[in-house]
Amino acid sequence: MSLKKLFILAITIGGFLAAKAQTLEQTLDNWGEKNTIEKLYLHLDRESYIAGQSIWFKAYFLSDFIPSTKNSSVYVELLDNKSTVLIRKVFPAFMGVSLGQVELPENFTSGSYQLRAYTPLMLNQPGFTYNKRIEIFGTAAKETKGKETPGAISLQFFPEGGNLINTLLNNVAFKAVDQNGFPVDVSGQLKNNKGEVISALTTRHDGMGILTVVPQPAETYYVVLDKDPSKQYPLPAATAKGITFSIASSSKGKQFRIEHPQGLPQEFHAAYMIGQMGNQVIFKQSFQQGKDLLGGVIQTNNLLSGILHVTVFNKDNMPLAERLTFVDNKEYILPGELVADTLNTTAHQKNHLSFQLKDTIIGNFSVSVTDADYETDAYRPLNIYSYFLLNSDLKGYIHNPAYYFRSDADSVRSALDLVMMTNGWTRFKWSEVASNTLPAKQYLDPGFINFKGKITIEGTRKPFADKDVIMMRTPVDTLLSKARTTKFIHTDSLGNFRLDSQMFYEANRILFADTKGSKSKFIKVQMDGDSLRRNFQMPLIQIPFRDTLHTEVAEKMLNAYNDYLKAEGLTLKNVTVKARQKSDKEKLEDEYTSGLFSGGINSRILDLRNEPGGGMNIFEYIQGRIPGVTVGRDQEGQYVVKYRDGGFGNGKMALYLDEMPTDPVFIESIPVNQIAFVKVMGNFVGTAGGGSALAIYMKKGADLAAATDAATDIVQYRGYSIIKQFYTPDYDLKNVDLSKPDDRLTLAWLPDIYLANISPKVPVVFYNNDRTKRFRVVVEGLTSDGRMLMIEKTIGGN
């Protein structure tokens, strides 16, 4: 090979962009524009959890190297080791971020679980869902062991470029993993079919290594490991029809080398190569024909960091070889400094940290502070750098990917190149590009919550066509919110309706009613499928997990779980409580009323839960039924309710529907059989001057289920999962129950930090728990120009 003349191609980025686009490039670029790659990363508050507590997260979206604002909803799921979905949450996304939590039941079993997150747009291109292993400590914990029982080793081989070529020098990467899929270090020998030793081999990092071989036509090759010399691991069969293609990093860029074996048919000669990142063609370079040995330098100094995918083609656009290589120009790094302004590891004392950024900063950030002695790893195995730049673009499991971004040592860069050689690329097939049969977009972003359905006249198939309809939405759980939303919608000629871009949380009750008052038609509403909680075709992604947990940390975490159960009173002794049985009126008020609407000595209640009501509305119904209450109409025909009692004369009553001020035109559309009760308050402090009020409560729960047919229809619709607020005590206020132990594992979680400042300094203030001596602080975020902040630091004493 040294006797052959090496033909050098000096390639520059300017030359890439000047190259004339051909069919393959145009097709791939068009597909990339129509099906953009959407990436999603979750900053979690910690790496392991105890049952009964919450997984807190901040989601960051990225597309084309900048924050993506195309997603309105994110799905977060917790799966077991059989890929069964145990918990599913849906949260809204705004301006490229989302946040929320996944509550873990107290009875969760100890073990390794899989956290998965995605958006509908992400599913248009395969393999971009966020997946991560987390450990949960709870009931029926498995027995921990110091060492795992060794099992069978899997040894895979990856010829550089894709094929093993006879008579040429080939680089072959290899990867060794155990029965669980975790890397193992091995050593052994490469032998031919005659039993002759060709070379020795040993792993370099995390089960990966590289060997070189010049295959001969009459020989086959295999590897035997020192630990088990009786087992043979065969190399892929070599071929004479192909090329070798290698890439190595240098100070000038990426040096490539292409070699053709002698006598190679012309259809296997390299004609050009294409480089692409994120399905966007970066360059195309043609080769001079008639040369057996080609080489050159791909200058990457002006490229964005990430995985560069280089493919060599023949003149007929058939791919001959391909190679992945990582470009790391550091432009993605947003420098930041974490400062411990006041550090105090004494119980319940205040700590004041801050992180300082330089330059003009516009972006979103999040901070977590946890007890470092209750973390399962010294460093997080996955961070925002490694996920967006590495994991999201590769097939297969990458062990401890954050390792490749913690150091610029040559050994780390060499190990990262082995990752490039041992993980497959399956985003698309060049044959699909050549035939222009790349997968079409299947999913669109829902644009938050969309109501769609059809309204018909009750008891018929006749559409309630071209009509105005009142739609009133109320949360089923009034403890979460009492907000009521009322809108007018209009049906089309087939009775269909649509209402886009709605935003609400948890289960809501939606009432549909004709606008004709007492002349309203009886209607029936048939909703289309739930726009949020739809099921997607999800490929199963199995992330390796260990059957045993870390011995020392497992003991601490299980003790923390037991402490949590005791602190929450879940193991209290039996207590006998004697109390007066409540009256029906008190039970009704407890279930429906709250705040100022509760109680009242002089208030009157009219219970309507078992009242059919007929076709009357509530105003017609109460006329003459409640002493002192009269119902009439004003000059505009609207109902007016007055109360004559307590010296207030002919005062007009304030009207409330589920404790929200409501216009009578909306109330009259609600039939009596949808109302639980009405409450008359002669002196209500919630009104101006303490006037009278009429509070109307619609049925819910079992009362609603028992409602009879009416000129309205009520459906239930689930909104987004509730976004809760992270609890942190303030010991300076002196209102914390000191009799209850403070064993928090996460001491601070600040997920909603938005900055638009010059060189901002952001405070992080929190109180210590009863025991923490070392704090792990993680700060992550994403700026509007795509730079990433990643600070991970452990501070404090032993």
mmCIF file of C-alpha atoms in Angstrom, residues 272-504:
data_model
loop_
_atom_site.group_PDB
_atom_site.id
_atom_site.type_symbol
_atom_site.label_atom_id
_atom_site.label_comp_id
_atom_site.label_asym_id
_atom_site.label_seq_id
_atom_site.Cartn_x
_atom_site.Cartn_y
_atom_site.Cartn_z
ATOM 1 C CA TYR A 272 -18.354 10.983 -4.781
ATOM 2 C CA MET A 273 -19.145 11.321 -1.097
ATOM 3 C CA ILE A 274 -21.824 13.205 0.804
ATOM 4 C CA GLY A 275 -21.659 14.522 4.355
ATOM 5 C CA GLN A 276 -24.845 15.287 6.258
ATOM 6 C CA MET A 277 -25.821 16.301 9.773
ATOM 7 C CA GLY A 278 -29.379 16.063 11.011
ATOM 8 C CA ASN A 279 -30.648 15.081 7.553
ATOM 9 C CA GLN A 280 -29.182 18.279 6.091
ATOM 10 C CA VAL A 281 -26.532 17.873 3.400
ATOM 11 C CA ILE A 282 -23.368 19.707 4.435
ATOM 12 C CA PHE A 283 -21.169 18.848 1.487
ATOM 13 C CA LYS A 284 -20.789 16.779 -1.651
ATOM 14 C CA GLN A 285 -17.354 16.048 -3.148
ATOM 15 C CA SER A 286 -16.672 14.250 -6.427
ATOM 16 C CA PHE A 287 -13.599 12.043 -6.847
ATOM 17 C CA GLN A 288 -11.198 11.773 -9.745
ATOM 18 C CA GLN A 289 -11.621 8.420 -11.421
ATOM 19 C CA GLY A 290 -8.830 5.929 -12.109
ATOM 20 C CA LYS A 291 -7.247 6.222 -8.665
ATOM 21 C CA ASP A 292 -7.046 3.230 -6.338
ATOM 22 C CA LEU A 293 -6.142 5.347 -3.319
ATOM 23 C CA LEU A 294 -7.926 8.564 -2.393
ATOM 24 C CA GLY A 295 -7.478 10.746 0.635
ATOM 25 C CA GLY A 296 -7.939 14.239 1.948
ATOM 26 C CA VAL A 297 -9.019 16.445 4.799
ATOM 27 C CA ILE A 298 -12.567 17.455 5.622
ATOM 28 C CA GLN A 299 -12.168 20.850 7.272
ATOM 29 C CA THR A 300 -14.731 20.939 10.076
ATOM 30 C CA ASN A 301 -13.731 24.080 11.958
ATOM 31 C CA ASN A 302 -16.780 25.989 10.705
ATOM 32 C CA LEU A 303 -19.300 23.214 11.303
ATOM 33 C CA LEU A 304 -21.705 23.028 14.209
ATOM 34 C CA SER A 305 -20.888 20.296 16.694
ATOM 35 C CA GLY A 306 -22.528 16.917 16.404
ATOM 36 C CA ILE A 307 -22.392 13.694 14.431
ATOM 37 C CA LEU A 308 -21.209 14.017 10.835
ATOM 38 C CA HIS A 309 -22.448 11.177 8.662
ATOM 39 C CA VAL A 310 -20.230 10.630 5.580
ATOM 40 C CA THR A 311 -21.274 8.229 2.809
ATOM 41 C CA VAL A 312 -19.310 7.191 -0.298
ATOM 42 C CA PHE A 313 -21.294 6.424 -3.498
ATOM 43 C CA ASN A 314 -20.546 4.947 -6.902
ATOM 44 C CA LYS A 315 -21.504 6.701 -10.137
ATOM 45 C CA ASP A 316 -24.976 5.119 -10.021
ATOM 46 C CA ASN A 317 -25.756 6.568 -6.555
ATOM 47 C CA MET A 318 -25.311 3.248 -4.792
ATOM 48 C CA PRO A 319 -23.740 3.641 -1.312
ATOM 49 C CA LEU A 320 -20.427 1.790 -0.982
ATOM 50 C CA ALA A 321 -19.305 2.737 2.527
ATOM 51 C CA GLU A 322 -20.206 5.056 5.354
ATOM 52 C CA ARG A 323 -18.675 6.392 8.539
ATOM 53 C CA LEU A 324 -19.860 8.428 11.494
ATOM 54 C CA THR A 325 -17.485 10.904 13.094
ATOM 55 C CA PHE A 326 -18.013 13.417 15.865
ATOM 56 C CA VAL A 327 -17.332 17.125 15.373
ATOM 57 C CA ASP A 328 -16.679 18.985 18.631
ATOM 58 C CA ASN A 329 -16.062 22.684 18.102
ATOM 59 C CA LYS A 330 -17.415 23.684 21.554
ATOM 60 C CA GLU A 331 -19.643 26.410 20.108
ATOM 61 C CA TYR A 332 -22.622 24.818 21.896
ATOM 62 C CA ILE A 333 -21.175 25.539 25.353
ATOM 63 C CA LEU A 334 -22.556 28.458 27.334
ATOM 64 C CA PRO A 335 -19.899 29.187 29.976
ATOM 65 C CA GLY A 336 -21.226 29.547 33.489
ATOM 66 C CA GLU A 337 -19.852 29.733 37.005
ATOM 67 C CA LEU A 338 -21.457 28.396 40.167
ATOM 68 C CA VAL A 339 -20.623 30.322 43.358
ATOM 69 C CA ALA A 340 -21.427 29.293 46.928
ATOM 70 C CA ASP A 341 -22.183 32.711 48.447
ATOM 71 C CA THR A 342 -23.342 31.234 51.764
ATOM 72 C CA LEU A 343 -22.853 27.532 52.452
ATOM 73 C CA ASN A 344 -24.229 26.026 55.655
ATOM 74 C CA THR A 345 -24.671 22.289 56.187
ATOM 75 C CA THR A 346 -26.280 22.706 59.614
ATOM 76 C CA ALA A 347 -29.846 21.452 59.821
ATOM 77 C CA HIS A 348 -32.511 23.936 58.636
ATOM 78 C CA GLN A 349 -30.008 26.665 57.805
ATOM 79 C CA LYS A 350 -30.234 28.845 54.726
ATOM 80 C CA ASN A 351 -27.885 28.361 51.780
ATOM 81 C CA HIS A 352 -27.363 30.975 49.115
ATOM 82 C CA LEU A 353 -25.783 29.927 45.833
ATOM 83 C CA SER A 354 -25.736 31.697 42.482
ATOM 84 C CA PHE A 355 -24.761 30.983 38.918
ATOM 85 C CA GLN A 356 -23.168 33.689 36.805
ATOM 86 C CA LEU A 357 -23.402 33.869 33.015
ATOM 87 C CA LYS A 358 -21.558 36.152 30.631
ATOM 88 C CA ASP A 359 -22.695 37.830 27.428
ATOM 89 C CA THR A 360 -26.250 38.777 26.481
ATOM 90 C CA ILE A 361 -28.396 35.836 27.550
ATOM 91 C CA ILE A 362 -31.892 35.002 26.335
ATOM 92 C CA GLY A 363 -33.035 31.545 27.300
ATOM 93 C CA ASN A 364 -34.588 29.065 29.730
ATOM 94 C CA PHE A 365 -32.800 27.365 32.611
ATOM 95 C CA SER A 366 -33.409 25.017 35.542
ATOM 96 C CA VAL A 367 -31.617 24.217 38.804
ATOM 97 C CA SER A 368 -31.678 21.194 41.091
ATOM 98 C CA VAL A 369 -29.992 20.758 44.461
ATOM 99 C CA THR A 370 -29.967 17.260 45.948
ATOM 100 C CA ASP A 371 -28.322 15.300 48.740
ATOM 101 C CA ALA A 372 -25.142 14.057 47.071
ATOM 102 C CA ASP A 373 -24.803 11.137 49.491
ATOM 103 C CA TYR A 374 -28.115 9.709 48.256
ATOM 104 C CA GLU A 375 -27.220 9.743 44.554
ATOM 105 C CA THR A 376 -26.432 6.434 42.834
ATOM 106 C CA ASP A 377 -23.619 7.857 40.645
ATOM 107 C CA ALA A 378 -20.786 10.282 41.314
ATOM 108 C CA TYR A 379 -21.667 12.027 38.054
ATOM 109 C CA ARG A 380 -24.888 11.949 36.101
ATOM 110 C CA PRO A 381 -24.467 9.500 33.210
ATOM 111 C CA LEU A 382 -26.619 11.668 30.929
ATOM 112 C CA ASN A 383 -26.666 15.446 30.582
ATOM 113 C CA ILE A 384 -27.941 18.040 28.135
ATOM 114 C CA TYR A 385 -24.703 17.966 26.089
ATOM 115 C CA SER A 386 -24.537 14.216 25.681
ATOM 116 C CA TYR A 387 -28.218 13.784 24.934
ATOM 117 C CA PHE A 388 -28.685 16.465 22.282
ATOM 118 C CA LEU A 389 -25.328 15.850 20.569
ATOM 119 C CA LEU A 390 -24.850 12.102 20.994
ATOM 120 C CA ASN A 391 -27.648 9.870 22.308
ATOM 121 C CA SER A 392 -30.421 11.409 20.224
ATOM 122 C CA ASP A 393 -28.585 10.710 16.949
ATOM 123 C CA LEU A 394 -27.395 7.161 17.540
ATOM 124 C CA LYS A 395 -29.037 3.776 17.611
ATOM 125 C CA GLY A 396 -28.359 1.498 20.539
ATOM 126 C CA TYR A 397 -27.264 1.876 24.122
ATOM 127 C CA ILE A 398 -24.397 4.230 24.967
ATOM 128 C CA HIS A 399 -22.942 3.626 28.389
ATOM 129 C CA ASN A 400 -22.302 6.758 30.458
ATOM 130 C CA PRO A 401 -22.463 9.177 27.496
ATOM 131 C CA ALA A 402 -21.730 12.237 29.659
ATOM 132 C CA TYR A 403 -18.176 10.877 30.091
ATOM 133 C CA TYR A 404 -17.303 11.991 26.564
ATOM 134 C CA PHE A 405 -18.048 15.629 27.404
ATOM 135 C CA ARG A 406 -16.197 15.915 30.717
ATOM 136 C CA SER A 407 -12.665 15.984 29.283
ATOM 137 C CA ASP A 408 -10.749 16.883 26.122
ATOM 138 C CA ALA A 409 -8.084 14.217 26.714
ATOM 139 C CA ASP A 410 -6.929 12.216 23.692
ATOM 140 C CA SER A 411 -8.114 9.016 25.363
ATOM 141 C CA VAL A 412 -11.635 10.428 25.671
ATOM 142 C CA ARG A 413 -11.699 11.543 22.025
ATOM 143 C CA SER A 414 -10.468 8.119 20.928
ATOM 144 C CA ALA A 415 -13.154 6.432 23.013
ATOM 145 C CA LEU A 416 -15.803 8.673 21.454
ATOM 146 C CA ASP A 417 -14.617 7.638 17.998
ATOM 147 C CA LEU A 418 -15.156 4.023 19.015
ATOM 148 C CA VAL A 419 -18.744 4.973 19.921
ATOM 149 C CA MET A 420 -19.102 6.346 16.373
ATOM 150 C CA MET A 421 -17.912 3.041 14.911
ATOM 151 C CA THR A 422 -19.921 0.680 17.121
ATOM 152 C CA ASN A 423 -23.380 2.267 17.017
ATOM 153 C CA GLY A 424 -25.573 1.923 13.966
ATOM 154 C CA TRP A 425 -27.214 4.633 11.917
ATOM 155 C CA THR A 426 -30.788 3.838 10.908
ATOM 156 C CA ARG A 427 -32.464 7.206 10.441
ATOM 157 C CA PHE A 428 -33.083 6.492 6.778
ATOM 158 C CA LYS A 429 -31.944 4.223 3.967
ATOM 159 C CA TRP A 430 -30.161 5.654 0.958
ATOM 160 C CA SER A 431 -32.240 3.357 -1.258
ATOM 161 C CA GLU A 432 -35.324 5.231 0.015
ATOM 162 C CA VAL A 433 -33.644 8.527 -0.793
ATOM 163 C CA ALA A 434 -32.721 7.373 -4.301
ATOM 164 C CA SER A 435 -36.264 6.177 -4.998
ATOM 165 C CA ASN A 436 -37.805 9.161 -3.188
ATOM 166 C CA THR A 437 -39.840 6.848 -0.944
ATOM 167 C CA LEU A 438 -38.810 8.295 2.410
ATOM 168 C CA PRO A 439 -41.567 7.991 5.044
ATOM 169 C CA ALA A 440 -44.239 10.672 4.868
ATOM 170 C CA LYS A 441 -45.173 12.744 7.894
ATOM 171 C CA GLN A 442 -47.716 10.830 9.977
ATOM 172 C CA TYR A 443 -48.303 13.152 12.907
ATOM 173 C CA LEU A 444 -49.075 16.827 13.307
ATOM 174 C CA ASP A 445 -48.765 18.865 16.453
ATOM 175 C CA PRO A 446 -52.250 19.022 18.026
ATOM 176 C CA GLY A 447 -51.968 22.711 18.895
ATOM 177 C CA PHE A 448 -52.905 22.122 22.550
ATOM 178 C CA ILE A 449 -56.446 20.743 23.133
ATOM 179 C CA ASN A 450 -58.873 20.527 20.216
ATOM 180 C CA PHE A 451 -62.559 19.819 20.658
ATOM 181 C CA LYS A 452 -64.236 18.177 17.719
ATOM 182 C CA GLY A 453 -67.575 16.473 17.550
ATOM 183 C CA LYS A 454 -71.080 16.342 16.179
ATOM 184 C CA ILE A 455 -74.388 17.501 17.678
ATOM 185 C CA THR A 456 -77.658 15.848 16.768
ATOM 186 C CA ILE A 457 -81.227 16.305 17.918
ATOM 187 C CA GLU A 458 -81.923 13.896 20.767
ATOM 188 C CA GLY A 459 -83.562 10.645 19.668
ATOM 189 C CA THR A 460 -82.911 11.248 15.957
ATOM 190 C CA ARG A 461 -80.032 11.198 13.535
ATOM 191 C CA LYS A 462 -80.892 14.682 12.370
ATOM 192 C CA PRO A 463 -77.938 17.036 12.792
ATOM 193 C CA PHE A 464 -78.299 20.133 14.899
ATOM 194 C CA ALA A 465 -77.145 22.074 11.865
ATOM 195 C CA ASP A 466 -76.011 25.679 11.489
ATOM 196 C CA LYS A 467 -76.897 26.559 15.077
ATOM 197 C CA ASP A 468 -75.331 28.522 17.901
ATOM 198 C CA VAL A 469 -74.552 26.426 20.963
ATOM 199 C CA ILE A 470 -73.439 27.483 24.426
ATOM 200 C CA MET A 471 -70.491 25.508 25.733
ATOM 201 C CA MET A 472 -69.655 25.818 29.445
ATOM 202 C CA ARG A 473 -66.594 24.073 30.864
ATOM 203 C CA THR A 474 -66.005 23.507 34.591
ATOM 204 C CA PRO A 475 -63.344 21.424 36.382
ATOM 205 C CA VAL A 476 -64.779 18.279 37.926
ATOM 206 C CA ASP A 477 -62.491 18.665 40.925
ATOM 207 C CA THR A 478 -63.310 22.132 42.252
ATOM 208 C CA LEU A 479 -60.419 21.843 44.715
ATOM 209 C CA LEU A 480 -58.065 22.257 41.758
ATOM 210 C CA SER A 481 -59.911 25.175 40.226
ATOM 211 C CA LYS A 482 -63.341 26.766 40.190
ATOM 212 C CA ALA A 483 -62.738 28.612 36.936
ATOM 213 C CA ARG A 484 -65.605 28.356 34.484
ATOM 214 C CA THR A 485 -65.207 29.064 30.779
ATOM 215 C CA THR A 486 -68.188 29.863 28.601
ATOM 216 C CA LYS A 487 -68.031 30.092 24.812
ATOM 217 C CA PHE A 488 -70.427 30.215 21.890
ATOM 218 C CA ILE A 489 -69.736 27.701 19.146
ATOM 219 C CA HIS A 490 -71.491 27.264 15.827
ATOM 220 C CA THR A 491 -72.256 23.985 14.087
ATOM 221 C CA ASP A 492 -71.878 23.493 10.349
ATOM 222 C CA SER A 493 -74.421 22.073 7.940
ATOM 223 C CA LEU A 494 -73.781 18.543 9.249
ATOM 224 C CA GLY A 495 -73.905 19.480 12.916
ATOM 225 C CA ASN A 496 -70.123 19.324 13.313
ATOM 226 C CA PHE A 497 -68.190 21.742 15.508
ATOM 227 C CA ARG A 498 -64.546 22.405 16.286
ATOM 228 C CA LEU A 499 -62.787 24.497 18.905
ATOM 229 C CA ASP A 500 -59.003 24.715 18.662
ATOM 230 C CA SER A 501 -56.126 25.647 20.974
ATOM 231 C CA GLN A 502 -57.847 25.129 24.325
ATOM 232 C CA MET A 503 -55.936 24.997 27.589
ATOM 233 C CA PHE A 504 -57.164 23.377 30.799
#
